[in-house]
Tab-separated table of C-alpha atoms in Angstrom:
chain	number	residue	atom	x	y	z
A	1	UNK	CA	25.070	17.540	-23.849
A	2	UNK	CA	23.877	14.761	-21.534
A	3	UNK	CA	24.491	15.637	-17.863
A	4	UNK	CA	27.097	13.630	-15.962
A	5	UNK	CA	25.536	12.048	-12.873
A	6	UNK	CA	28.557	10.005	-11.807
A	7	UNK	CA	28.583	12.218	-8.695
A	8	UNK	CA	25.531	13.722	-6.998
A	9	UNK	CA	25.431	15.784	-3.820
A	10	UNK	CA	22.517	15.317	-1.446
A	11	UNK	CA	21.827	18.871	-0.332
A	12	UNK	CA	21.028	17.950	3.270
A	13	UNK	CA	22.803	17.283	6.523
A	14	UNK	CA	19.857	15.371	8.017
A	15	UNK	CA	21.172	11.851	8.799
A	16	UNK	CA	17.696	10.309	8.519
A	17	UNK	CA	17.115	11.756	5.068
A	18	UNK	CA	20.607	10.822	3.897
A	19	UNK	CA	20.078	7.221	4.993
A	20	UNK	CA	16.696	6.961	3.253
A	21	UNK	CA	17.961	8.513	0.015
A	22	UNK	CA	21.030	6.263	-0.060
A	23	UNK	CA	18.825	3.189	0.376
A	24	UNK	CA	16.397	4.266	-2.330
A	25	UNK	CA	19.162	5.064	-4.839
A	26	UNK	CA	21.386	2.104	-3.960
A	27	UNK	CA	22.737	0.099	-6.883
A	28	UNK	CA	23.086	3.080	-9.191
A	29	UNK	CA	26.586	3.871	-10.416
A	30	UNK	CA	26.469	7.220	-8.647
A	31	UNK	CA	28.884	8.503	-6.014
A	32	UNK	CA	26.447	10.032	-3.519
A	33	UNK	CA	27.853	12.745	-1.290
A	34	UNK	CA	26.112	15.008	1.224
A	35	UNK	CA	26.653	18.358	2.916
A	36	UNK	CA	28.672	16.451	5.514
A	37	UNK	CA	31.380	16.151	2.821
A	38	UNK	CA	31.411	19.928	2.257
A	39	UNK	CA	31.918	21.392	5.708
A	40	UNK	CA	32.572	24.916	4.388
A	41	UNK	CA	29.313	25.065	2.423
A	42	UNK	CA	26.547	26.777	4.374
A	43	UNK	CA	23.062	25.361	3.758
A	44	UNK	CA	20.559	27.499	1.863
A	45	UNK	CA	17.965	29.493	3.761
A	46	UNK	CA	14.615	27.730	3.341
A	47	UNK	CA	12.342	30.737	2.926
A	48	UNK	CA	10.416	29.859	-0.240
A	49	UNK	CA	6.596	29.772	0.082
A	50	UNK	CA	6.279	26.278	-1.415
A	51	UNK	CA	7.894	22.855	-0.994
A	52	UNK	CA	9.023	22.932	-4.623
A	53	UNK	CA	10.554	26.360	-4.167
A	54	UNK	CA	12.565	25.262	-1.138
A	55	UNK	CA	13.733	22.041	-2.803
A	56	UNK	CA	14.910	23.888	-5.914
A	57	UNK	CA	16.560	26.626	-3.859
A	58	UNK	CA	18.543	24.127	-1.752
A	59	UNK	CA	19.688	22.070	-4.730
A	60	UNK	CA	20.570	25.125	-6.836
A	61	UNK	CA	22.576	26.624	-3.962
A	62	UNK	CA	24.768	23.530	-3.715
A	63	UNK	CA	25.134	23.147	-7.488
A	64	UNK	CA	26.167	26.787	-7.936
A	65	UNK	CA	28.896	26.410	-5.296
A	66	UNK	CA	30.231	23.015	-6.404
A	67	UNK	CA	29.337	22.511	-10.063
A	68	UNK	CA	28.215	18.995	-9.130
A	69	UNK	CA	24.614	17.825	-9.773
A	70	UNK	CA	22.696	18.328	-6.551
A	71	UNK	CA	19.561	16.765	-5.167
A	72	UNK	CA	17.369	18.242	-2.446
A	73	UNK	CA	13.955	17.538	-1.061
A	74	UNK	CA	11.449	19.472	0.953
A	75	UNK	CA	8.712	17.633	2.777
A	76	UNK	CA	5.561	18.860	4.427
A	77	UNK	CA	2.938	17.260	6.627
A	78	UNK	CA	-0.500	18.487	5.534
A	79	UNK	CA	-3.262	18.058	8.141
A	80	UNK	CA	-6.810	18.531	6.846
A	81	UNK	CA	-8.172	19.886	10.151
A	82	UNK	CA	-5.400	22.535	10.130
A	83	UNK	CA	-6.163	23.572	6.529
A	84	UNK	CA	-2.998	21.952	5.249
A	85	UNK	CA	-0.694	23.141	8.019
A	86	UNK	CA	2.068	22.757	8.960
A	87	UNK	CA	2.865	22.178	5.259
A	88	UNK	CA	5.906	24.093	4.070
A	89	UNK	CA	6.548	25.144	7.684
A	90	UNK	CA	6.721	21.554	8.996
A	91	UNK	CA	10.357	21.715	10.065
A	92	UNK	CA	9.807	24.991	11.952
A	93	UNK	CA	6.224	24.450	13.125
A	94	UNK	CA	6.922	25.256	16.789
A	95	UNK	CA	9.202	28.200	16.032
A	96	UNK	CA	12.564	28.996	14.427
A	97	UNK	CA	14.596	27.402	17.248
A	98	UNK	CA	12.361	24.340	17.634
A	99	UNK	CA	13.243	20.668	17.279
A	100	UNK	CA	11.241	17.682	16.019
A	101	UNK	CA	9.933	16.816	19.483
A	102	UNK	CA	8.514	20.310	19.994
A	103	UNK	CA	6.932	20.214	16.544
A	104	UNK	CA	5.188	16.956	17.422
A	105	UNK	CA	4.062	18.363	20.780
A	106	UNK	CA	2.500	21.385	19.091
A	107	UNK	CA	0.714	19.166	16.562
A	108	UNK	CA	-0.701	16.929	19.288
A	109	UNK	CA	-1.914	19.955	21.256
A	110	UNK	CA	-3.654	21.517	18.257
A	111	UNK	CA	-5.401	18.236	17.428
A	112	UNK	CA	-6.277	17.279	21.001
A	113	UNK	CA	-10.035	17.828	20.577
A	114	UNK	CA	-10.160	17.151	16.830
A	115	UNK	CA	-11.817	14.026	15.368
A	116	UNK	CA	-10.827	14.559	11.705
A	117	UNK	CA	-7.210	13.444	11.830
A	118	UNK	CA	-6.635	12.818	8.114
A	119	UNK	CA	-3.267	13.986	6.835
A	120	UNK	CA	-0.659	13.356	4.195
A	121	UNK	CA	3.052	13.723	3.706
A	122	UNK	CA	4.090	15.478	0.500
A	123	UNK	CA	7.671	15.471	-0.770
A	124	UNK	CA	9.114	17.417	-3.664
A	125	UNK	CA	12.601	16.423	-4.812
A	126	UNK	CA	14.617	18.779	-7.008
A	127	UNK	CA	17.615	17.732	-9.091
A	128	UNK	CA	19.709	20.650	-10.366
A	129	UNK	CA	22.388	19.935	-12.972
A	130	UNK	CA	24.159	21.492	-15.930
A	131	UNK	CA	21.117	20.949	-18.134
A	132	UNK	CA	18.550	22.547	-15.838
A	133	UNK	CA	16.154	21.537	-13.071
A	134	UNK	CA	13.954	18.467	-12.662
A	135	UNK	CA	11.328	18.060	-9.935
A	136	UNK	CA	9.603	14.905	-8.685
A	137	UNK	CA	6.676	14.618	-6.260
A	138	UNK	CA	5.555	11.879	-3.871
A	139	UNK	CA	2.475	11.753	-1.597
A	140	UNK	CA	1.494	9.376	1.212
A	141	UNK	CA	-2.011	9.577	2.721
A	142	UNK	CA	-2.682	8.628	6.334
A	143	UNK	CA	-3.797	9.972	9.704
A	144	UNK	CA	-2.362	11.430	12.901
A	145	UNK	CA	-2.586	9.385	16.104
A	146	UNK	CA	-2.865	10.832	19.607
A	147	UNK	CA	0.249	9.341	21.235
A	148	UNK	CA	3.687	8.781	19.733
A	149	UNK	CA	4.667	5.231	18.834
A	150	UNK	CA	7.957	3.853	17.527
A	151	UNK	CA	11.638	4.702	17.659
A	152	UNK	CA	12.582	4.643	13.969
A	153	UNK	CA	12.310	7.457	11.469
A	154	UNK	CA	12.406	11.164	12.258
A	155	UNK	CA	10.241	14.276	12.196
A	156	UNK	CA	6.551	13.441	12.572
A	157	UNK	CA	6.964	9.709	11.844
A	158	UNK	CA	5.953	8.611	15.367
A	159	UNK	CA	2.539	10.270	14.937
A	160	UNK	CA	1.730	9.269	11.338
A	161	UNK	CA	-0.010	6.023	10.319
A	162	UNK	CA	-0.178	5.550	6.524
A	163	UNK	CA	-3.498	4.506	4.996
A	164	UNK	CA	-4.028	0.748	4.995
A	165	UNK	CA	-1.573	0.148	7.849
A	166	UNK	CA	-1.722	0.038	11.652
A	167	UNK	CA	1.919	0.894	12.361
A	168	UNK	CA	3.328	4.400	12.432
A	169	UNK	CA	6.234	5.205	10.131
A	170	UNK	CA	8.417	5.151	13.256
A	171	UNK	CA	7.362	1.564	14.015
A	172	UNK	CA	8.068	0.288	10.511
A	173	UNK	CA	11.241	-1.316	9.280
A	174	UNK	CA	12.987	1.373	7.208
A	175	UNK	CA	12.822	-0.686	4.013
A	176	UNK	CA	9.097	-1.282	4.505
A	177	UNK	CA	8.577	2.433	5.030
A	178	UNK	CA	10.535	3.297	1.897
A	179	UNK	CA	8.246	1.089	-0.214
A	180	UNK	CA	5.170	3.196	0.613
A	181	UNK	CA	6.452	6.578	1.751
A	182	UNK	CA	6.164	9.971	0.082
A	183	UNK	CA	9.939	10.252	-0.177
A	184	UNK	CA	10.142	6.714	-1.541
A	185	UNK	CA	7.660	7.538	-4.316
A	186	UNK	CA	9.482	10.716	-5.304
A	187	UNK	CA	12.911	9.079	-5.254
A	188	UNK	CA	11.764	6.127	-7.350
A	189	UNK	CA	10.926	8.727	-9.990
A	190	UNK	CA	14.396	10.245	-9.512
A	191	UNK	CA	15.933	6.806	-9.869
A	192	UNK	CA	14.044	6.114	-13.113
A	193	UNK	CA	15.168	9.479	-14.490
A	194	UNK	CA	18.823	8.872	-13.582
A	195	UNK	CA	18.753	5.364	-15.047
A	196	UNK	CA	17.332	6.743	-18.297
A	197	UNK	CA	19.872	9.572	-18.571
A	198	UNK	CA	22.831	7.392	-17.612
A	199	UNK	CA	21.773	4.733	-20.121
A	200	UNK	CA	21.516	7.344	-22.872
A	201	UNK	CA	24.922	8.722	-21.947
A	202	UNK	CA	26.475	5.235	-22.147
A	203	UNK	CA	24.899	4.563	-25.539
A	204	UNK	CA	26.165	7.863	-26.946
């Protein structure tokens, strides 16, 4: 039986992520909700060793409690000079009680004397539904600058300049960022999948 994607829950409470996902999936005949609409639902513990594992765990947790198709992403910043760190630990890089500003401060400190500043953002999006699990990956190459620039975005955006550009993600217009970002790439694949499934469901 073809899954029903008339409603999808975004398994996140992060306002920045919710805004980006809504923009990238706009125009689809899908009622997008988020964890903000399910106040009694505790978020999943993100303790998987991989981005894919965390994304699947978060989406499956919400689907099992609601029965509604659920979409979650996990994103990591991979810095070559740090052997791929912070990677899956990006959101908790400076410790379990840290915030984004402290994560950025730690990154800047570790790279203070480093000349190789190549890095990439990697996103894995998981969609859990009655028919199973789908995963979609997006990657954006770039480098880490020494001082923060820009007021848009979230996370490490103020320190990351994508390849071929001079602005950080935090300096870019959100729509411009979405056209080239890791999350944008992954969610365009999600969008294509949903359009295909919803078209097949309509035809049947």
